[in-house]
Tab-separated table of C-alpha atoms in Angstrom:
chain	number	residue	atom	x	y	z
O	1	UNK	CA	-53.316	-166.222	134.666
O	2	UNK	CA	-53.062	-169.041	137.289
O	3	UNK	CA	-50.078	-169.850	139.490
O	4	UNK	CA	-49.305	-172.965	137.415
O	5	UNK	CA	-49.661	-170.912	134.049
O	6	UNK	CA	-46.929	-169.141	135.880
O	7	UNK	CA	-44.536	-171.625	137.262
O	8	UNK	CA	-46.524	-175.096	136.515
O	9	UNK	CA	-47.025	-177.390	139.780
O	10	UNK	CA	-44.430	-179.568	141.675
O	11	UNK	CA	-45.522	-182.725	140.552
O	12	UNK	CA	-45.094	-182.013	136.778
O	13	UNK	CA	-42.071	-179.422	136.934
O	14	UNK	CA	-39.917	-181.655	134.598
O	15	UNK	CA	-42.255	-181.919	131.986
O	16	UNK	CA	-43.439	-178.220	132.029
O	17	UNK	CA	-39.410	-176.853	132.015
O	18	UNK	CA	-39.877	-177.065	127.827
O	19	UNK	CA	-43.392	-176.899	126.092
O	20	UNK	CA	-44.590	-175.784	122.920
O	21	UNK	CA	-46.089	-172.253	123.331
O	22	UNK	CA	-49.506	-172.013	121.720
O	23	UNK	CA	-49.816	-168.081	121.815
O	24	UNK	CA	-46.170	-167.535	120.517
O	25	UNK	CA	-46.691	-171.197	118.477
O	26	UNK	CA	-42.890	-172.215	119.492
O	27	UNK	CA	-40.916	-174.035	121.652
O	28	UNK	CA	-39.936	-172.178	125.194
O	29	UNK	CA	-37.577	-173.187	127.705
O	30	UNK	CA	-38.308	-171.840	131.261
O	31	UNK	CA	-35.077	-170.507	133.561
O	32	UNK	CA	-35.768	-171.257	137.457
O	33	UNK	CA	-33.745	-168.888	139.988
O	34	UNK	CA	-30.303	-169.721	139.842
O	35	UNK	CA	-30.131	-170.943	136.686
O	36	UNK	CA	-29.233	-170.063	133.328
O	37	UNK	CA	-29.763	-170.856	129.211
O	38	UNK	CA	-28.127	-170.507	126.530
O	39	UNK	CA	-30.642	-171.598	123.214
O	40	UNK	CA	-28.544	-172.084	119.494
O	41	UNK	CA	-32.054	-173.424	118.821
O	42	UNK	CA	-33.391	-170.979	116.494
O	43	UNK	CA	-37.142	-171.272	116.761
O	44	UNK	CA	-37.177	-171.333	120.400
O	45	UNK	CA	-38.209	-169.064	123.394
O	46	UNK	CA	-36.471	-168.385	126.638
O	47	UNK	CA	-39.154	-167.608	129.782
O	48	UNK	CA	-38.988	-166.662	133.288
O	49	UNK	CA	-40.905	-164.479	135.876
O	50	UNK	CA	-39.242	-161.869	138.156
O	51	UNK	CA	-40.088	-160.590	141.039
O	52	UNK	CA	-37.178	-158.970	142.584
O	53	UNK	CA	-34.580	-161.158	141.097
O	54	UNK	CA	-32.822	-160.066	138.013
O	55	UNK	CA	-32.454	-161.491	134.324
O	56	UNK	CA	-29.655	-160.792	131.676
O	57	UNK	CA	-30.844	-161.612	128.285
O	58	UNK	CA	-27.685	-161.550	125.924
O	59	UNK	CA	-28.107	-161.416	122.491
O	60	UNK	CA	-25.313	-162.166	120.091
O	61	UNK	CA	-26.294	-161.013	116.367
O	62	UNK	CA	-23.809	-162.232	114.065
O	63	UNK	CA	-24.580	-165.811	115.330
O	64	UNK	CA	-28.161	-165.234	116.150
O	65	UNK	CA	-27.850	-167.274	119.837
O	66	UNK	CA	-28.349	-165.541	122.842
O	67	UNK	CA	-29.076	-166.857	126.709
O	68	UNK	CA	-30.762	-165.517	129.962
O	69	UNK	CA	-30.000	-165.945	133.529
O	70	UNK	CA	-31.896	-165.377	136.608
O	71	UNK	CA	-30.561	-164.595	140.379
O	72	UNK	CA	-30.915	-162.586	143.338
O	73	UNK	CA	-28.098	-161.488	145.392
O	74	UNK	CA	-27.567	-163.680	148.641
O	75	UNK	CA	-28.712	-161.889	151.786
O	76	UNK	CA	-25.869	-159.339	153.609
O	77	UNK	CA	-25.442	-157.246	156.485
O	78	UNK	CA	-23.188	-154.005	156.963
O	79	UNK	CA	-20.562	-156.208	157.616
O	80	UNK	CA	-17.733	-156.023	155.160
O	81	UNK	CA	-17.530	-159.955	154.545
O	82	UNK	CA	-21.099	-161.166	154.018
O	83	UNK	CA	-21.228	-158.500	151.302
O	84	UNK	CA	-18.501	-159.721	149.109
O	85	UNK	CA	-19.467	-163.226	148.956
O	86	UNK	CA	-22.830	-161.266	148.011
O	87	UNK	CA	-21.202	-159.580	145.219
O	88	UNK	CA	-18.944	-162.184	144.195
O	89	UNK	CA	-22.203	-164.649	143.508
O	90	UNK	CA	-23.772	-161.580	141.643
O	91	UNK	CA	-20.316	-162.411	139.497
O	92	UNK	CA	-20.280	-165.412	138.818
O	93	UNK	CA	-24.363	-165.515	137.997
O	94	UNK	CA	-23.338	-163.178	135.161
O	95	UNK	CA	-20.109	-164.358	134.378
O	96	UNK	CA	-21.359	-167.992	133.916
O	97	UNK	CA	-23.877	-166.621	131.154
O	98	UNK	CA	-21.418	-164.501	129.334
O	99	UNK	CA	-18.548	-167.361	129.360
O	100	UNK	CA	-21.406	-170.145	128.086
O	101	UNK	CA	-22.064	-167.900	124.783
O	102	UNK	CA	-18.470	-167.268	124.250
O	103	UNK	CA	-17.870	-170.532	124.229
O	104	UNK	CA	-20.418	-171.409	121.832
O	105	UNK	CA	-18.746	-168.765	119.219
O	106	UNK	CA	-19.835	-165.640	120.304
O	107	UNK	CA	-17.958	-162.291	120.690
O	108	UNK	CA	-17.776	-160.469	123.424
O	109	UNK	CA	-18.024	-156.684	121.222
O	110	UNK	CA	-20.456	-158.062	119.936
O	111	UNK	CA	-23.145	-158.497	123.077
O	112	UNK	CA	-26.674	-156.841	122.962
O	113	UNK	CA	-27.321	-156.873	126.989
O	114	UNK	CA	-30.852	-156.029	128.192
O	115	UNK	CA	-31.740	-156.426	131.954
O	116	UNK	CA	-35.330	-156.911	133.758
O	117	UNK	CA	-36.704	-157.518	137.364
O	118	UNK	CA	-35.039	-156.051	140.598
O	119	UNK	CA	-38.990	-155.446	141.392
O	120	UNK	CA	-39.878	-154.595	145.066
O	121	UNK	CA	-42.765	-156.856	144.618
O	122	UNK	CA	-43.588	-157.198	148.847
O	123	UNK	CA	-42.938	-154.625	151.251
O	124	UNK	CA	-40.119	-155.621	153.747
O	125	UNK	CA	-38.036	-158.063	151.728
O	126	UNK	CA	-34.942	-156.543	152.321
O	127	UNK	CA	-31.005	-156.985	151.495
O	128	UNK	CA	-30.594	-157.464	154.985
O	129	UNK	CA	-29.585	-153.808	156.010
O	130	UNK	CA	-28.554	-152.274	152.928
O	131	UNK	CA	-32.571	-151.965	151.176
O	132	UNK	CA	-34.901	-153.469	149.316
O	133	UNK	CA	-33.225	-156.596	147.770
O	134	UNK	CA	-34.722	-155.714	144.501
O	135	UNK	CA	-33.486	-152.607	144.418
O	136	UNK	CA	-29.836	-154.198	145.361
O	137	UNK	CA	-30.190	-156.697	142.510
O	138	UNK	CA	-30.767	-153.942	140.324
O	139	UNK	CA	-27.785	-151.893	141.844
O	140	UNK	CA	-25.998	-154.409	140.840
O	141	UNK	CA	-26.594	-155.455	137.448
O	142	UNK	CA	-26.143	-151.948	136.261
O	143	UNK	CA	-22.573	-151.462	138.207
O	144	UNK	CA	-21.501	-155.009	136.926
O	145	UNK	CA	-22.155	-154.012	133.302
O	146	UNK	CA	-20.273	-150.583	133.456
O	147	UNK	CA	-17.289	-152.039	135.248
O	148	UNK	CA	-16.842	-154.939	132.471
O	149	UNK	CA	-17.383	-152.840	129.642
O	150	UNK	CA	-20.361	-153.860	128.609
O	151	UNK	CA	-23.527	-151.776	127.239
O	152	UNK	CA	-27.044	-152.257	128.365
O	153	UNK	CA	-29.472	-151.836	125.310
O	154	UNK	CA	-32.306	-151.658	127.285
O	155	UNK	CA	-33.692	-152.304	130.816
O	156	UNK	CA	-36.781	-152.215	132.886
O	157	UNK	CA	-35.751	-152.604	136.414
O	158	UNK	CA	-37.462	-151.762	139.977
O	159	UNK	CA	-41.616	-150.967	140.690
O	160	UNK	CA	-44.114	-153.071	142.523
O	161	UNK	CA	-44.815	-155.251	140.060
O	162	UNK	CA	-43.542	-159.099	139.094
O	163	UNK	CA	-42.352	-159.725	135.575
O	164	UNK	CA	-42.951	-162.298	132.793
O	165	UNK	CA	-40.036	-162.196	130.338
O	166	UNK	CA	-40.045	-163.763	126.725
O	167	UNK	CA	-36.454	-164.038	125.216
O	168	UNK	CA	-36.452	-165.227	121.146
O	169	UNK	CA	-32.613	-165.552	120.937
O	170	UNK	CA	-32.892	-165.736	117.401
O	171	UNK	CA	-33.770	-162.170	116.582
O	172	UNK	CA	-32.669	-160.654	119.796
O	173	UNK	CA	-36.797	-159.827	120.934
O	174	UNK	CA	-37.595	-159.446	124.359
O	175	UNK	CA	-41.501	-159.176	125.886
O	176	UNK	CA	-42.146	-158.236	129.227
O	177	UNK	CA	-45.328	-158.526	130.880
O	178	UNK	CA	-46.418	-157.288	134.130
O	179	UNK	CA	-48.006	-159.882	136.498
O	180	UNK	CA	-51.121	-159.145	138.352
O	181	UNK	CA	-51.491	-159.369	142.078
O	182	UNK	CA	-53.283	-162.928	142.254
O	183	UNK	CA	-49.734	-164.565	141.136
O	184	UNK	CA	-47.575	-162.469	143.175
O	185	UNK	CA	-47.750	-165.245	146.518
O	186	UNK	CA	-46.331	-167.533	143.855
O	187	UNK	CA	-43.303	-165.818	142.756
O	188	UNK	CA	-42.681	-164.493	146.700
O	189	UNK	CA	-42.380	-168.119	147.809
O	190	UNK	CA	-39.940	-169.668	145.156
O	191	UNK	CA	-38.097	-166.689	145.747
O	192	UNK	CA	-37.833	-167.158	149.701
O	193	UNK	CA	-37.097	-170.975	149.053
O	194	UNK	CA	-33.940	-169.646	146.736
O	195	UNK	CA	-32.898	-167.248	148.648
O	196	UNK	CA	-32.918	-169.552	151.781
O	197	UNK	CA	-30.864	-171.461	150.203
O	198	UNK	CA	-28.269	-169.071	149.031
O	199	UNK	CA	-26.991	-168.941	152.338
O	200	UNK	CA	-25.842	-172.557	152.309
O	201	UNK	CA	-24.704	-172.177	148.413
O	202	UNK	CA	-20.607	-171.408	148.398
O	203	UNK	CA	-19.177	-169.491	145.511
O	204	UNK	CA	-16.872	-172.123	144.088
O	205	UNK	CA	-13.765	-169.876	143.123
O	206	UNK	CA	-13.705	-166.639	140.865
O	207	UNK	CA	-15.010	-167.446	137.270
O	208	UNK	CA	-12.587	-166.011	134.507
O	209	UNK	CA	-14.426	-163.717	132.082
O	210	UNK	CA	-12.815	-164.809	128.742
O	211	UNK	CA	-12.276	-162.201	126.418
């Protein structure tokens, strides 16, 4: 698999962000770091590729819609401030997700949460003093979950490798794929460029978490 088979090329990012899949023979969307989707499609697939950021994929199964997001926390130190702005744009990554499909109908009993990435995909990228950023991201994910309630179905978090995730929304199907080494350059350098910017990216106020 090539780096653009992975994240397509600059010049023709817009065009590549929805394409018909000719393995899966449907339409796919692809989430960029920082982002998120929420597909009331039907036939359509949700992609991304992890390396040590982290991906919800909720699943609602009464209405059959479902979304995925994909962040990383922002770099901290031991310092007690740097570390809750960290945590509160962990919060609002997630929150943002949740609130879109509630909005759209769905309930939040209801969710079917699974959770990939948090890989330690290069040696040294740390959370700036507290480990491995992956492993933070991870951290995370899990503790956000079990303080709001909400259940993980299933999760494959941590290792050395990068991650391809299919999300059908429809029927609540995830695939993951492990990415071999040549592509792992790729997904280290758009995550540096995100989480460069991450530092410059304010948290906006507390997002609400309707119920």
């Amino acid at each position: 698999m090539s780096v653009d088979q992975v994240w397509g090329s600059q010049a023709d990012e817009a065009e590549r962000r929805r394409w018909f899949d000719p393995t899966f023979k449907i339409m796919a969307v692809k989430v960029l770091p920082g982002e998120h989707y929420v597909s009331t499609a039907g036939q359509e697939m949700i992609v991304t590729v992890l390396g040590s950021c982290v991906s919800a994929c909720i699943w609602e199964p009464r209405m059959k819609i479902g979304g995925m997001n994909h962040f990383m926390l922002p770099e901290s130190n031991s310092d007690g401030a740097p570390v809750d702005k960290s945590m509160r744009y962990g919060n609002h990554a997630m929150e943002e997700l949740i609130n879109d499909l509630l909005r759209r109908g769905a309930r939040r009993e209801s969710l079917e949460i699974k959770v990939f990435g948090g890989g330690n995909v290069i040696a040294g990228m740390s959370g700036g003093g507290t480990g491995p950023i992956g492993d933070r991201n991870a951290e995370f994910v899990r503790r956000y979950l079990s303080e709001e309630g909400l259940r993980i179905a299933a999760e494959d978090l941590g290792g050395p490798h990068p991650r391809r995730i299919h999300f059908f929304p429809r029927i609540g199907k995830v695939i993951r794929l492990f990415l071999k080494k040549d592509v792992e350059r790729a997904v280290l350098t758009r995550e540096l460029s995100y989480r460069s910017k991450l530092k410059d990216v304010p948290v906006e106020g507390d997002v609400e978490l309707f119920t």
